[in-house]
Amino acid sequence: MISIRNLTKIYDKGRTIALNKVDLDVEDGEFVSIMGTSGSGKSTLLNMIGGLDVPNEGTVDVMGENLSKMNLSRYRRETVGFVFQLHNLVPNLTCVENVELPLFGSARSSEMKSRAMDLLKAVGLDQYSNKHPNKLSGGQMQRVAIARALVNNPKIILADEPTGQLDSENSDLIMDLLQEKQKETNAALIVVTHDFEIAKRAERIIKIRDGQIEES
Ligand SMILES: Nc1ncnc2c1ncn2[C@@H]1O[C@H](COP(=O)(O)OP(=O)(O)O)[C@@H](O)[C@H]1O
Ligand SMILES: [Mg+2]
């Protein structure tokens, strides 16, 4: 599914090597967690897989195709679901409008609304569909962000510290939702976390240090 070779990312004209010759493979239906101290390169790696950033050297192949040759905005829209630590919801859109966002340009508006409502229901927030995010708790906002990330049935689900701001009850709920959807669609799920309880839900824990994979 995902095949990464020699991936290198350099910032500040060579002063920071955020990723240093990383090799990694992730299969369909596999759940991998990534751990490492702050600044070790976790977000850089996830952003590169998600087509949010491009490497200086090395390659990311997805389903046999090299990301550098793909239309990245289309790849992000159709193949990837991204959940961030801070939900990144659009404040002046309602919850259901936030969830509909990834469907613009690909689905009819009636279909968009009903798919977005299905996802809000799946995360237990259909009754909040017409509320704005500032009316929700942190855990609820993150559930809306998960609905938005999953509305396209992505083949790759990427989550960068998705539970970083949440208590353990909400963290478990968020992880249950991600894993349930992942099983349903046989997606690859990659979760960056500082929390070992979260990390060990995965089949594989990858430790990253100074831009390199330590062990897996
Ligand atoms: N846009 C950027 N410009 C300059 N340096 C960056 C940028 N993004 C990340 N870095 C640096 O790259 C290293 C890895 O960062 P990051 O991937 O965000 O780490 P993590 O997510 O593990 O905390 C850090 O030293 C960080 O300061
Ligand atoms: Mg990070």
XYZ file of C-alpha atoms and ligand atoms in Angstrom:
244
model
C 0.000 0.000 0.000
C 2.583 2.566 1.182
C 6.238 2.103 0.346
C 8.767 4.672 1.555
C 12.412 4.601 0.513
C 15.342 6.763 1.576
C 12.980 9.568 2.559
C 14.876 12.699 3.548
C 13.613 16.128 4.516
C 15.934 19.018 5.235
C 14.946 22.404 6.672
C 16.802 25.658 7.273
C 19.241 25.246 4.383
C 20.600 21.991 5.774
C 20.734 22.941 9.453
C 17.816 20.651 10.370
C 17.540 17.119 9.038
C 13.920 16.373 9.945
C 13.935 12.968 8.234
C 17.078 11.042 7.479
C 16.867 8.226 4.904
C 13.702 6.622 6.219
C 12.472 3.293 4.813
C 9.005 2.076 5.780
C 6.273 -0.147 4.345
C 2.662 -0.178 5.488
C 0.167 -2.699 4.129
C -3.566 -2.448 3.416
C -5.527 -2.914 6.614
C -2.454 -2.453 8.775
C -2.449 -0.237 11.878
C 0.917 1.275 12.732
C 1.669 3.747 15.476
C 4.597 6.134 15.519
C 6.229 7.303 18.728
C 9.185 9.562 19.416
C 10.150 12.685 21.326
C 9.093 16.136 20.213
C 11.049 17.271 17.153
C 12.028 13.745 16.119
C 10.312 14.024 12.716
C 6.945 12.330 13.294
C 4.779 15.080 11.797
C 7.190 15.565 8.919
C 6.873 11.870 8.058
C 3.081 11.917 8.272
C 2.841 15.112 6.195
C 5.022 13.533 3.524
C 2.814 10.423 3.364
C -0.272 12.655 3.213
C 1.048 14.746 0.343
C 1.139 17.912 2.467
C 4.866 18.322 1.984
C 7.480 17.063 -0.476
C 10.820 15.392 0.318
C 14.309 16.584 -0.611
C 15.297 13.027 -1.416
C 13.694 9.612 -1.537
C 10.268 8.399 -2.541
C 6.786 7.687 -1.247
C 4.868 5.193 -3.387
C 1.177 4.587 -2.802
C -0.458 1.622 -4.518
C 2.584 1.408 -6.780
C 2.498 5.025 -7.845
C 5.084 7.631 -6.943
C 3.614 10.625 -5.092
C 5.931 13.036 -6.895
C 4.154 12.139 -10.141
C 0.632 12.417 -8.763
C -1.831 15.266 -8.595
C -1.404 15.860 -4.863
C -4.579 17.830 -4.247
C -6.564 15.022 -5.807
C -4.565 12.415 -3.853
C -5.276 14.260 -0.588
C -8.950 14.548 -1.413
C -9.586 11.024 -2.681
C -7.101 8.747 -0.961
C -6.144 10.284 2.368
C -8.073 11.113 5.547
C -6.063 13.353 7.873
C -6.817 14.021 11.555
C -4.735 16.650 13.348
C -4.091 17.202 17.053
C -6.111 20.394 16.911
C -9.175 19.481 14.934
C -8.798 22.314 12.337
C -12.547 22.677 11.924
C -13.732 25.766 10.055
C -15.361 27.930 12.768
C -17.997 29.655 10.635
C -19.310 26.436 9.089
C -21.727 24.150 10.901
C -20.651 20.631 11.898
C -22.335 19.010 8.910
C -20.808 21.593 6.536
C -17.372 20.857 7.981
C -17.843 17.146 7.332
C -19.055 17.819 3.770
C -15.918 19.795 2.859
C -13.860 16.914 1.379
C -16.780 15.966 -0.884
C -16.873 19.268 -2.784
C -16.248 18.667 -6.450
C -16.780 14.919 -6.275
C -20.345 14.354 -5.048
C -23.754 15.935 -5.655
C -24.926 18.228 -2.907
C -27.826 15.994 -1.798
C -25.447 13.058 -1.603
C -22.871 15.165 0.247
C -25.337 16.076 2.946
C -26.537 12.520 3.473
C -23.005 11.073 3.589
C -21.909 13.777 6.021
C -24.947 13.050 8.206
C -24.174 9.301 8.154
C -20.675 10.021 9.409
C -21.877 12.437 12.096
C -24.249 9.709 13.230
C -21.395 7.210 13.330
C -19.465 9.490 15.695
C -22.619 10.079 17.760
C -23.084 13.753 16.883
C -25.921 13.875 14.362
C -27.957 16.009 16.781
C -25.212 18.675 16.552
C -25.176 18.842 12.749
C -26.414 22.443 12.505
C -24.361 23.767 15.420
C -21.080 25.589 14.964
C -17.916 23.966 16.371
C -17.541 26.505 19.201
C -20.695 25.041 20.771
C -18.971 21.654 21.194
C -16.499 20.259 23.710
C -12.936 19.393 22.662
C -13.765 15.708 22.408
C -16.843 16.416 20.306
C -14.891 18.690 17.959
C -12.334 15.954 17.455
C -15.147 13.502 16.646
C -16.401 15.915 13.966
C -12.846 16.125 12.607
C -12.794 12.328 12.417
C -16.115 12.281 10.583
C -14.638 14.760 8.102
C -11.459 12.701 7.650
C -13.456 9.529 6.987
C -16.285 10.844 4.802
C -14.467 9.857 1.585
C -13.688 6.306 2.749
C -9.951 7.010 2.496
C -7.556 4.134 1.772
C -5.021 5.823 4.049
C -5.978 7.281 7.439
C -3.332 9.504 9.028
C -3.715 10.897 12.531
C -1.157 13.235 14.115
C -1.604 13.097 17.895
C -5.385 12.898 17.485
C -5.950 12.408 21.215
C -3.296 14.849 22.435
C -5.840 17.275 23.868
C -8.309 14.711 25.209
C -8.949 12.837 28.449
C -8.605 9.065 28.418
C -12.316 8.400 27.954
C -12.525 10.597 24.853
C -9.182 9.245 23.617
C -10.518 5.695 23.719
C -13.674 6.753 21.900
C -11.687 8.476 19.141
C -9.410 5.469 18.702
C -12.374 3.052 18.660
C -13.949 5.128 15.874
C -10.766 5.243 13.816
C -10.156 1.517 14.173
C -13.750 0.587 13.461
C -13.729 2.578 10.211
C -10.315 1.248 9.306
C -11.513 -2.360 9.642
C -14.610 -1.599 7.597
C -12.632 -0.179 4.671
C -9.385 -2.160 5.101
C -7.482 1.125 5.089
C -3.925 1.624 6.297
C -4.028 3.518 9.611
C -1.014 5.456 10.880
C -1.287 7.198 14.244
C 1.349 9.438 15.813
C 1.013 9.466 19.597
C 2.890 10.136 22.829
C 0.560 7.801 24.704
C 1.763 4.211 24.974
C -1.748 3.002 25.845
C -2.896 4.340 22.468
C 0.205 3.188 20.605
C -0.074 -0.419 21.733
C -3.484 -0.786 20.110
C -1.511 -1.028 16.838
C -0.023 -4.182 15.343
C 3.301 -2.392 15.088
C 4.935 0.475 16.985
C 7.587 2.430 15.129
C 10.001 4.553 17.129
C 11.551 7.526 15.458
C 14.537 9.452 16.769
C 16.441 12.313 15.147
C 14.655 11.649 11.868
C 15.480 7.963 11.758
C 13.494 4.823 12.523
C 15.019 3.185 15.572
C 13.208 -0.120 15.625
C 9.913 -1.577 14.569
N 8.427 24.059 8.380
C 9.554 23.856 9.062
N 10.598 24.703 8.963
C 11.743 24.489 9.650
N 11.955 23.436 10.468
C 10.943 22.568 10.612
C 9.699 22.725 9.929
N 8.894 21.680 10.259
C 9.592 20.915 11.122
N 10.829 21.434 11.333
C 11.882 20.859 12.185
O 12.042 19.500 11.812
C 12.224 18.684 12.972
C 11.123 17.639 13.022
O 9.868 18.293 13.256
P 8.482 17.512 13.389
O 8.380 16.559 12.256
O 7.427 18.530 13.517
O 8.688 16.707 14.739
P 7.615 15.974 15.684
O 6.308 15.934 14.975
O 8.219 14.620 15.933
O 7.558 16.782 16.944
C 12.247 19.625 14.158
O 13.586 19.938 14.434
C 11.503 20.837 13.662
O 11.916 21.992 14.321
Mg 4.456 16.648 15.526
